CSV table of C-alpha atoms in Angstrom, one decimal:
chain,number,residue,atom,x,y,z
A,1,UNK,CA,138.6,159.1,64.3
A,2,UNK,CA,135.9,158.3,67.0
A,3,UNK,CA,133.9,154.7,65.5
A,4,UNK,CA,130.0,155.4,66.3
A,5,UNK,CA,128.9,152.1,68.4
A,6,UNK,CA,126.4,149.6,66.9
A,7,UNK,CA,122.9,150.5,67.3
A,8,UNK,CA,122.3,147.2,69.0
A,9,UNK,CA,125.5,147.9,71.6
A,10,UNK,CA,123.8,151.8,72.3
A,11,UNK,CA,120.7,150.1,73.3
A,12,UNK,CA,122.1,147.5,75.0
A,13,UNK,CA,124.3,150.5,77.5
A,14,UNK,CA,121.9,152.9,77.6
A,15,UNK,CA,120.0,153.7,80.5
A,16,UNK,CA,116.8,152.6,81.2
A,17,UNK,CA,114.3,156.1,79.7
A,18,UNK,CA,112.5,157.5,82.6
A,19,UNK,CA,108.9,156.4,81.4
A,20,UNK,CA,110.1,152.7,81.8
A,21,UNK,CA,110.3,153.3,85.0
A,22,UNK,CA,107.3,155.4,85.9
A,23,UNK,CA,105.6,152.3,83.9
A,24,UNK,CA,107.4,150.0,85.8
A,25,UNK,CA,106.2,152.0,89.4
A,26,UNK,CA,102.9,151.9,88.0
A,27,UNK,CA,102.6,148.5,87.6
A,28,UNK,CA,104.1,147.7,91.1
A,29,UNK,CA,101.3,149.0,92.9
A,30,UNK,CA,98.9,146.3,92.3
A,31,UNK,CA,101.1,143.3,92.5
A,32,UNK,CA,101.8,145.2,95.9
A,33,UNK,CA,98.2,145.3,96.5
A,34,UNK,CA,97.4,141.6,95.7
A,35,UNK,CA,100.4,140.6,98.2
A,36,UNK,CA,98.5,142.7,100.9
A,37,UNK,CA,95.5,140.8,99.8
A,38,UNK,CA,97.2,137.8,100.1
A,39,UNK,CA,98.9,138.5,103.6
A,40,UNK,CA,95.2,139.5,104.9
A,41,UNK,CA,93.8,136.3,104.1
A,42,UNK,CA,96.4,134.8,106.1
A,43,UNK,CA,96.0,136.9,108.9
A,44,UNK,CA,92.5,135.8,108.7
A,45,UNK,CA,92.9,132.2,108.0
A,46,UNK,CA,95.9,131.0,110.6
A,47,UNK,CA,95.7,131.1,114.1
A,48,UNK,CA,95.0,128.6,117.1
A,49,UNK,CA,92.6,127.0,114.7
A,50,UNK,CA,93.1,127.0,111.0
A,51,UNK,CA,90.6,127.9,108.9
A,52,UNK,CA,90.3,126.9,104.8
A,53,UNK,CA,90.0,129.5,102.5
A,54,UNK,CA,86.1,128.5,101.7
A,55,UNK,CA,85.6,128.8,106.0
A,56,UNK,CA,86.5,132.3,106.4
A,57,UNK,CA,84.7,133.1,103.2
A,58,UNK,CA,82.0,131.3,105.0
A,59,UNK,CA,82.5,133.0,108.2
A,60,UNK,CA,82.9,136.5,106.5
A,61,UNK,CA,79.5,136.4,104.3
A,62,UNK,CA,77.2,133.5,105.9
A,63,UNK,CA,77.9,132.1,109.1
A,64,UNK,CA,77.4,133.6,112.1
A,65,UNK,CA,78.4,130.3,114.0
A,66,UNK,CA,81.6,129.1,114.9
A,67,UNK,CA,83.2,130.1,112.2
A,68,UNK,CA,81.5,133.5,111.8
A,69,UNK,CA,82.4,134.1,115.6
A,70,UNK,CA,86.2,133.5,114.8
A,71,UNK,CA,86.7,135.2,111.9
A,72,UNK,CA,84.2,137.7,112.3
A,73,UNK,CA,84.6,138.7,115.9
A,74,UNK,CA,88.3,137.7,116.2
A,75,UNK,CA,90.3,137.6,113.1
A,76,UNK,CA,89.0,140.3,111.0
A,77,UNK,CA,89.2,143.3,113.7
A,78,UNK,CA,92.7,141.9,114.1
A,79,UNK,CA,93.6,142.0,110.7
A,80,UNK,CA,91.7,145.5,110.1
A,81,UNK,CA,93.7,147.1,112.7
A,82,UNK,CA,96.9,145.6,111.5
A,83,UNK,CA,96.2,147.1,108.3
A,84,UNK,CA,95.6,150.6,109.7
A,85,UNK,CA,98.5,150.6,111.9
A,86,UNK,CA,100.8,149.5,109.6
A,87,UNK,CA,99.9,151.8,106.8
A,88,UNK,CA,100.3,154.4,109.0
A,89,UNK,CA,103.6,153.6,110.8
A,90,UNK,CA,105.0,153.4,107.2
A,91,UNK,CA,103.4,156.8,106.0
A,92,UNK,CA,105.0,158.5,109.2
A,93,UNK,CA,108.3,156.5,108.8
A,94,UNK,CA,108.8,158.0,105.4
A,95,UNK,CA,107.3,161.5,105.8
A,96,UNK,CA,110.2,161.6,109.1
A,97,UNK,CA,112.7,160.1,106.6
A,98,UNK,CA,112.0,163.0,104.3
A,99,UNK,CA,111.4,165.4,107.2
A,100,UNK,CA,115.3,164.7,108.9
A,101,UNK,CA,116.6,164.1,105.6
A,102,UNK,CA,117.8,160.9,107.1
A,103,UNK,CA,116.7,157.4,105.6
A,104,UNK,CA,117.0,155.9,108.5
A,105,UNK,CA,115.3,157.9,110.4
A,106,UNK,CA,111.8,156.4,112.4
A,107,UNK,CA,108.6,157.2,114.3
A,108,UNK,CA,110.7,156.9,117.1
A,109,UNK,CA,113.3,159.2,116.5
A,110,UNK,CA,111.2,162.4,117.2
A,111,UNK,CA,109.8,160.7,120.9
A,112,UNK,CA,106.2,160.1,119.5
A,113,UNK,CA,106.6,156.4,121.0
A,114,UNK,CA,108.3,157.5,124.1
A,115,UNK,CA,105.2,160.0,124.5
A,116,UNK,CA,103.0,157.6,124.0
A,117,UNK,CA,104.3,155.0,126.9
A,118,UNK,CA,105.4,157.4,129.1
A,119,UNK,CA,101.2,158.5,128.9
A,120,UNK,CA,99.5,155.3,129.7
A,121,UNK,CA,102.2,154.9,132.2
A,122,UNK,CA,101.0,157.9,134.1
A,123,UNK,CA,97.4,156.6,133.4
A,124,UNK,CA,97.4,153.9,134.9
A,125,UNK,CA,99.5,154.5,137.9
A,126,UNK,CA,97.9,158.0,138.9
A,127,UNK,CA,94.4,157.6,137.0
A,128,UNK,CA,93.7,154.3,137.7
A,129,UNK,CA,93.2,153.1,134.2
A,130,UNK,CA,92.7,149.6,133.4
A,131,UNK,CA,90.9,149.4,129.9
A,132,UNK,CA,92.1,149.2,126.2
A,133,UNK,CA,89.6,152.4,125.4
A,134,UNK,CA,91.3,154.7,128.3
A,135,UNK,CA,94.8,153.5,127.1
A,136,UNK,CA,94.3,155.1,123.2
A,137,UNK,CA,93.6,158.1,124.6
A,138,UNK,CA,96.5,158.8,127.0
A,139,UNK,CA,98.8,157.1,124.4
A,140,UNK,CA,97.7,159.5,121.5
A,141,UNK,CA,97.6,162.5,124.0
A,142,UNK,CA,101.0,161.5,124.9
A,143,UNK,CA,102.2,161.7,121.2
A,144,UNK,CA,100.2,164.7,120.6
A,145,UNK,CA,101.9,166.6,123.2
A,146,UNK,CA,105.5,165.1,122.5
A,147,UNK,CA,105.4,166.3,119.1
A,148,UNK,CA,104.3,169.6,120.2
A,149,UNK,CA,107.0,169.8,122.6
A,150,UNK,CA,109.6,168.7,120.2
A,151,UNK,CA,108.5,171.2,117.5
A,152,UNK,CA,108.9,174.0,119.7
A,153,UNK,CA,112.0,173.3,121.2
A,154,UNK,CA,113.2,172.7,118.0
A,155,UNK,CA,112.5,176.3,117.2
A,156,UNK,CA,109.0,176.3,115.3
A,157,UNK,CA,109.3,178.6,112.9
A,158,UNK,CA,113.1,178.4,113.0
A,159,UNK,CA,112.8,174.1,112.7
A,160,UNK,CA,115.7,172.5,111.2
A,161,UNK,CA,116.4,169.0,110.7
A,162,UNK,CA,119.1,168.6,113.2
A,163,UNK,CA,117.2,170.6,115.7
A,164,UNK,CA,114.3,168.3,115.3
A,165,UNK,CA,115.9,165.6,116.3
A,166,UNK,CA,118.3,166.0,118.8
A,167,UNK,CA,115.0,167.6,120.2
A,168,UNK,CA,113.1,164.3,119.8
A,169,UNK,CA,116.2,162.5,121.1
A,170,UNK,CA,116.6,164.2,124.3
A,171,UNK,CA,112.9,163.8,125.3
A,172,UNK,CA,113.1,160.1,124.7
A,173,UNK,CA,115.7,159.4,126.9
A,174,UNK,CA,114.0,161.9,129.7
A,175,UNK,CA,110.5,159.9,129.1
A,176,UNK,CA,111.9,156.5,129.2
A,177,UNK,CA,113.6,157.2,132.1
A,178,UNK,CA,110.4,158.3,133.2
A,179,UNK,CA,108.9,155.4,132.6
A,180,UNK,CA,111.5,152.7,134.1
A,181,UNK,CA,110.9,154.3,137.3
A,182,UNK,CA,107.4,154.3,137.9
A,183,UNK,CA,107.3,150.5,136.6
A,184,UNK,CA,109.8,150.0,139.2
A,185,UNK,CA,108.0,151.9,142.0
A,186,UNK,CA,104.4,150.7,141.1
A,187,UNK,CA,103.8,146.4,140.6
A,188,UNK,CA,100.7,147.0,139.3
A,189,UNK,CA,101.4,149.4,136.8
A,190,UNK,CA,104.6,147.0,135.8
A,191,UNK,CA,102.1,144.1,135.4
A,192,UNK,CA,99.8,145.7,133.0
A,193,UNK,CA,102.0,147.5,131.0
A,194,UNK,CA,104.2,144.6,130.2
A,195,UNK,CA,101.7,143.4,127.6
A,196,UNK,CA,101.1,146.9,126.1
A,197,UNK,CA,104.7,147.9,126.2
A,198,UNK,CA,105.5,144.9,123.6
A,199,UNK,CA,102.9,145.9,120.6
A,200,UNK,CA,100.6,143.5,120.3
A,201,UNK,CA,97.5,142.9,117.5
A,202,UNK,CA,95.9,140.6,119.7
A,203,UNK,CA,93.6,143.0,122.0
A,204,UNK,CA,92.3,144.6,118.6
A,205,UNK,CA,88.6,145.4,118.7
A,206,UNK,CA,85.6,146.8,116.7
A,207,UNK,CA,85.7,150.0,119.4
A,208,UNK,CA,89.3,150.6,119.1
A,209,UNK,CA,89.4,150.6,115.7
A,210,UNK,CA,86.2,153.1,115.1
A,211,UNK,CA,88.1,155.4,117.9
A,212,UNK,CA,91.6,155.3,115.8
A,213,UNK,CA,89.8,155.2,112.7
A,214,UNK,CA,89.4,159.4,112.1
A,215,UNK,CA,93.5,159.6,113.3
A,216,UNK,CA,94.6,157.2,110.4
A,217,UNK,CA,92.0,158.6,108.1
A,218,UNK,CA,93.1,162.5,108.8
A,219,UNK,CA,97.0,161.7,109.4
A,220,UNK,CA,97.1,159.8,106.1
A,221,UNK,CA,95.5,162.4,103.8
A,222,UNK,CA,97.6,165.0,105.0
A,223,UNK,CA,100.7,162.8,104.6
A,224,UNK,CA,99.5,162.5,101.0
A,225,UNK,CA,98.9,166.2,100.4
A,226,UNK,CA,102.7,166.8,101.3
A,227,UNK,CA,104.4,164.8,99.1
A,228,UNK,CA,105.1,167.6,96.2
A,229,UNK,CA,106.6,170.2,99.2
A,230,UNK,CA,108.5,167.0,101.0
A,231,UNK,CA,109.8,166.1,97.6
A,232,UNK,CA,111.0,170.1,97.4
A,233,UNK,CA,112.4,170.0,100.8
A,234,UNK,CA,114.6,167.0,99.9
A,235,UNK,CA,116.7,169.2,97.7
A,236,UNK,CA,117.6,171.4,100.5
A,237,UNK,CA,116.2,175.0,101.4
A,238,UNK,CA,117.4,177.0,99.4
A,239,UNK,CA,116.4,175.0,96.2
A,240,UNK,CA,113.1,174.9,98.2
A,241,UNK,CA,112.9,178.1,98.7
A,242,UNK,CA,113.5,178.8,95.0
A,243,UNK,CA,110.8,175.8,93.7
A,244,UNK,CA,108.2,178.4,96.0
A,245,UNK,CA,108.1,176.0,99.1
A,246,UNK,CA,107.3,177.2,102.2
A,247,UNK,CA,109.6,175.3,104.9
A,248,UNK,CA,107.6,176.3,108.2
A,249,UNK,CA,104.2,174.8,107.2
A,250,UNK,CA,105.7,172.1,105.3
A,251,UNK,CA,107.6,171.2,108.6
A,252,UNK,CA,104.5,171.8,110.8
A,253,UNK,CA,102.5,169.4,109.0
A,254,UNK,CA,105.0,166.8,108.4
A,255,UNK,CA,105.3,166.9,112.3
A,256,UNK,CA,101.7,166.9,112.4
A,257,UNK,CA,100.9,164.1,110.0
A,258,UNK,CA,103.3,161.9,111.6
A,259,UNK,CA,102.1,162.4,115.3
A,260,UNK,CA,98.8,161.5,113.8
A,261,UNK,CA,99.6,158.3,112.1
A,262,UNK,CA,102.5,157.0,114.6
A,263,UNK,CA,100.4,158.3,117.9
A,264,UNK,CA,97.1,156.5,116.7
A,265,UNK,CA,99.0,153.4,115.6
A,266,UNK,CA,100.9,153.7,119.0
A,267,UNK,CA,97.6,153.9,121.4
A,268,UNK,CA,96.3,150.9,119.4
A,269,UNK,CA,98.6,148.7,119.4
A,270,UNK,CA,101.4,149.7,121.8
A,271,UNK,CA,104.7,150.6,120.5
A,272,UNK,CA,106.4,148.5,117.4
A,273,UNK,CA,109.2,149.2,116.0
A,274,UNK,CA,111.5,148.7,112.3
A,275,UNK,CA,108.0,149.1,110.4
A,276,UNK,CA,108.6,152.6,109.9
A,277,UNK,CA,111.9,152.3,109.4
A,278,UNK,CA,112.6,149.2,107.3
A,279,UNK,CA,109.2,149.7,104.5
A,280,UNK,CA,110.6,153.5,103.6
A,281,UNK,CA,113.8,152.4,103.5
A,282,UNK,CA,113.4,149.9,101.3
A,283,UNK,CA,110.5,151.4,98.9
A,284,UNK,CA,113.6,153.9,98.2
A,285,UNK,CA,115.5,152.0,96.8
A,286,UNK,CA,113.5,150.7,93.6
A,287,UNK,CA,111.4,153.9,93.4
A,288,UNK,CA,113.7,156.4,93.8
A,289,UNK,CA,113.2,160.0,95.6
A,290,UNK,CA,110.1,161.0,94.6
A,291,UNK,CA,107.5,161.0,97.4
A,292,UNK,CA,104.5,160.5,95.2
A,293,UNK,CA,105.8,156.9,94.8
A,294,UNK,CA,107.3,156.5,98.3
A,295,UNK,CA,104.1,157.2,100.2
A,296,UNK,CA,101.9,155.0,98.4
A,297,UNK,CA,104.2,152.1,98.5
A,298,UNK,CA,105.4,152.5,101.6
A,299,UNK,CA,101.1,152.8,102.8
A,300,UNK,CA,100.7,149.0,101.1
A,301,UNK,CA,103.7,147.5,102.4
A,302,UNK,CA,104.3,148.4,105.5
A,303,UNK,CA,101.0,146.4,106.6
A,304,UNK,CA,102.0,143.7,104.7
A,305,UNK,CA,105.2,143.7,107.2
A,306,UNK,CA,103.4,144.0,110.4
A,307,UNK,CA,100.8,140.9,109.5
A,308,UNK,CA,103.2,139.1,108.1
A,309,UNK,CA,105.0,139.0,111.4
A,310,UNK,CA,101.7,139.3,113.2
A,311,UNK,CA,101.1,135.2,111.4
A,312,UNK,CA,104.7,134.5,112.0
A,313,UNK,CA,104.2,134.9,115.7
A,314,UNK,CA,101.0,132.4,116.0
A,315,UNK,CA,103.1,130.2,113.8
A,316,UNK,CA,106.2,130.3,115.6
A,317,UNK,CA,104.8,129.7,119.4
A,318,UNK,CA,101.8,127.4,118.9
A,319,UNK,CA,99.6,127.2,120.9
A,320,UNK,CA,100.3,130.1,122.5
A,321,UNK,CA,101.5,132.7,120.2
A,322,UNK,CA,104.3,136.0,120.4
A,323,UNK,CA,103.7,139.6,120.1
A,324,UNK,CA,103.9,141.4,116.8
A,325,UNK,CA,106.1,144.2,118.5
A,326,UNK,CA,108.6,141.3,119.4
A,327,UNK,CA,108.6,140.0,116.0
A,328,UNK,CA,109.0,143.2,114.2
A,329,UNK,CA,112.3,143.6,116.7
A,330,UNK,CA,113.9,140.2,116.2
A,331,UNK,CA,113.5,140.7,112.1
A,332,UNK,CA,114.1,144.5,112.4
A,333,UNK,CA,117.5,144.6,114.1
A,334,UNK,CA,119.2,142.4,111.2
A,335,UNK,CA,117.8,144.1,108.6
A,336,UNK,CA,118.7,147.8,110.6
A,337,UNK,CA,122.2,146.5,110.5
A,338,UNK,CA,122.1,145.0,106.7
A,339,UNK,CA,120.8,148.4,106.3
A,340,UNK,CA,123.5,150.9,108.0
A,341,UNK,CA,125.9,148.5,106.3
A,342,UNK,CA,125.3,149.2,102.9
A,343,UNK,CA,125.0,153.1,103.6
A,344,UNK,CA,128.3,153.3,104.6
A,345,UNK,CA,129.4,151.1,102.1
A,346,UNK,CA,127.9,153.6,99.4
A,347,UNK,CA,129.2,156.7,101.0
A,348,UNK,CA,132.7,154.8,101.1
């Protein structure tokens, strides 16, 4: 005879109901958004000279002295663009992730960065170009014609996964080849791409931004809109298929969104890497599959990764300061170990 359990002991084993956690989701987005907040202010706050709360309120809304030319002219473009690029290094980070069906999959896996370098590279050893504004175009034509090049010789139509990214794999290493050598051949070029090659917040402007600005406003929409098919696609084709997806333009525009996002962030800021990886990865874990939870989080977080180590770097090597590309590296490769760790952990 089978002894029914306590009613206290059932609700004590019992799984957490789904609306618990849709509640608890829910509520994660504004403490998310607060920490943002919170990292912003930093961003804006420390630097070669730190500013009180009360100054860069001051600076922000009545001064347009000292403190108004810091945190006005300086500071805030800085920590506007870090905000844009990381949001959208984290929405193409996870729309990839879904796309390859690979958590660990990043902007960089499908050559967008490669494209990017190998671009401004070619622009300012054959075009001459010396300027921030001519580098965010060659970058994001670089990308734009990468991930045109590794959609088709992943098959269009006939895309898969795997194709994808041996696709994006293969160009990389051709690009970055590419690259080395005419570094190597050309001084010049070697000197001024040093500083763009590491990703770097510090060169951010009020131009640069409003040239970026439509990318990260179009790319992050349409990463938005594909959340129901990418959440679909995650349960293979067939089931796909049978839920009324259709695979071909879901894969176009995940390709599309995430050349977007990732080139735009890319002819910004130079190429940095982990954020797309590490912010997806992570916002997995404690919201599950579902891309309607994964894209949002990962949108809010992932900036509050790249300031973060934008204010670790002026911290770190004061007065001077490092990169946030070398930052994001040194933290990254840990936590991309940590990571790969515990996967093959699980699947032990």
């Amino acid at each position: 005879m089978l002894v029914d359990s306590p009613p206290e002991q059932r609700a004590e084993t019992a799984p957490a109901p789904p609306s618990k956690r849709r509640v608890l989701r829910a509520a994660g987005l504004p403490v998310s958004v607060a920490v943002l907040v919170c990292v912003a202010m930093a961003s804006i706050a420390i630097g070669a000279k730190d500013l009180s709360l009360a100054q860069v309120w001051h600076g922000l809304f009545h001064d347009t002295g000292t403190y108004g030319d810091v945190v006005v002219g300086e500071r805030l473009s800085r920590t506007v663009l870090g905000l844009l690029a990381g949001a959208a290094l984290g929405l193409a980070g996870a729309v990839l992730q879904a796309l390859t069906r690979n958590p660990l999959a990043d902007p960089g896996l499908l050559g967008i960065n490669a494209g990017a370098s190998a671009a401004v590279v070619t622009g300012i050893t054959f075009f001459g170009v010396t300027s921030l504004t001519g580098y965010v175009w060659f970058a994001f034509a670089g990308a734009a014609g990468v991930g045109a090049l590794v959609w088709f010789l992943g098959g269009s139509r006939g895309a898969t996964p795997v194709r994808l990214v041996l696709a994006g794999t293969a160009i990389s290493a051709a690009l970055f080849g590419y690259l080395q050598a005419v570094m190597i051949m050309d001084d010049a070029a070697l000197g001024r791409m040093r500083f763009w090659t590491v990703g770097s917040l510090a060169s951010a402007t009020t131009g640069t931004i409003r040239e970026v600005l439509p990318f990260f406003v179009v790319g992050t929409v349409l990463a938005l809109a594909l959340a129901r098919p990418l959440n679909a696609m995650e349960m293979g084709d067939d089931t796909a298929k049978a839920l009324g997806a259709n695979l071909n333009r879901t894969r176009a525009l995940s390709m599309l969104a995430a050349t977007v996002l990732c080139g735009a962030a890319t002819a910004a800021c130079g190429p940095i890497v982990f954020v797309g990886l590490m912010i997806p990865h992570i916002v997995r874990s404690f919201t599950g599959p579902d891309m309607r939870w994964i894209l949002p989080y990962a949108a809010i977080l992932s900036p509050v990764l790249l300031l973060g180590a934008d204010v670790l770097g002026r911290i770190v090597a004061r007065p001077s300061e490092l990169q946030v590309g070398i930052v994001t590296a040194v933290l990254g490769g840990p936590v991309f170990i940590l990571l790969v760790r515990r996967r093959r952990t699980a699947q032990l």
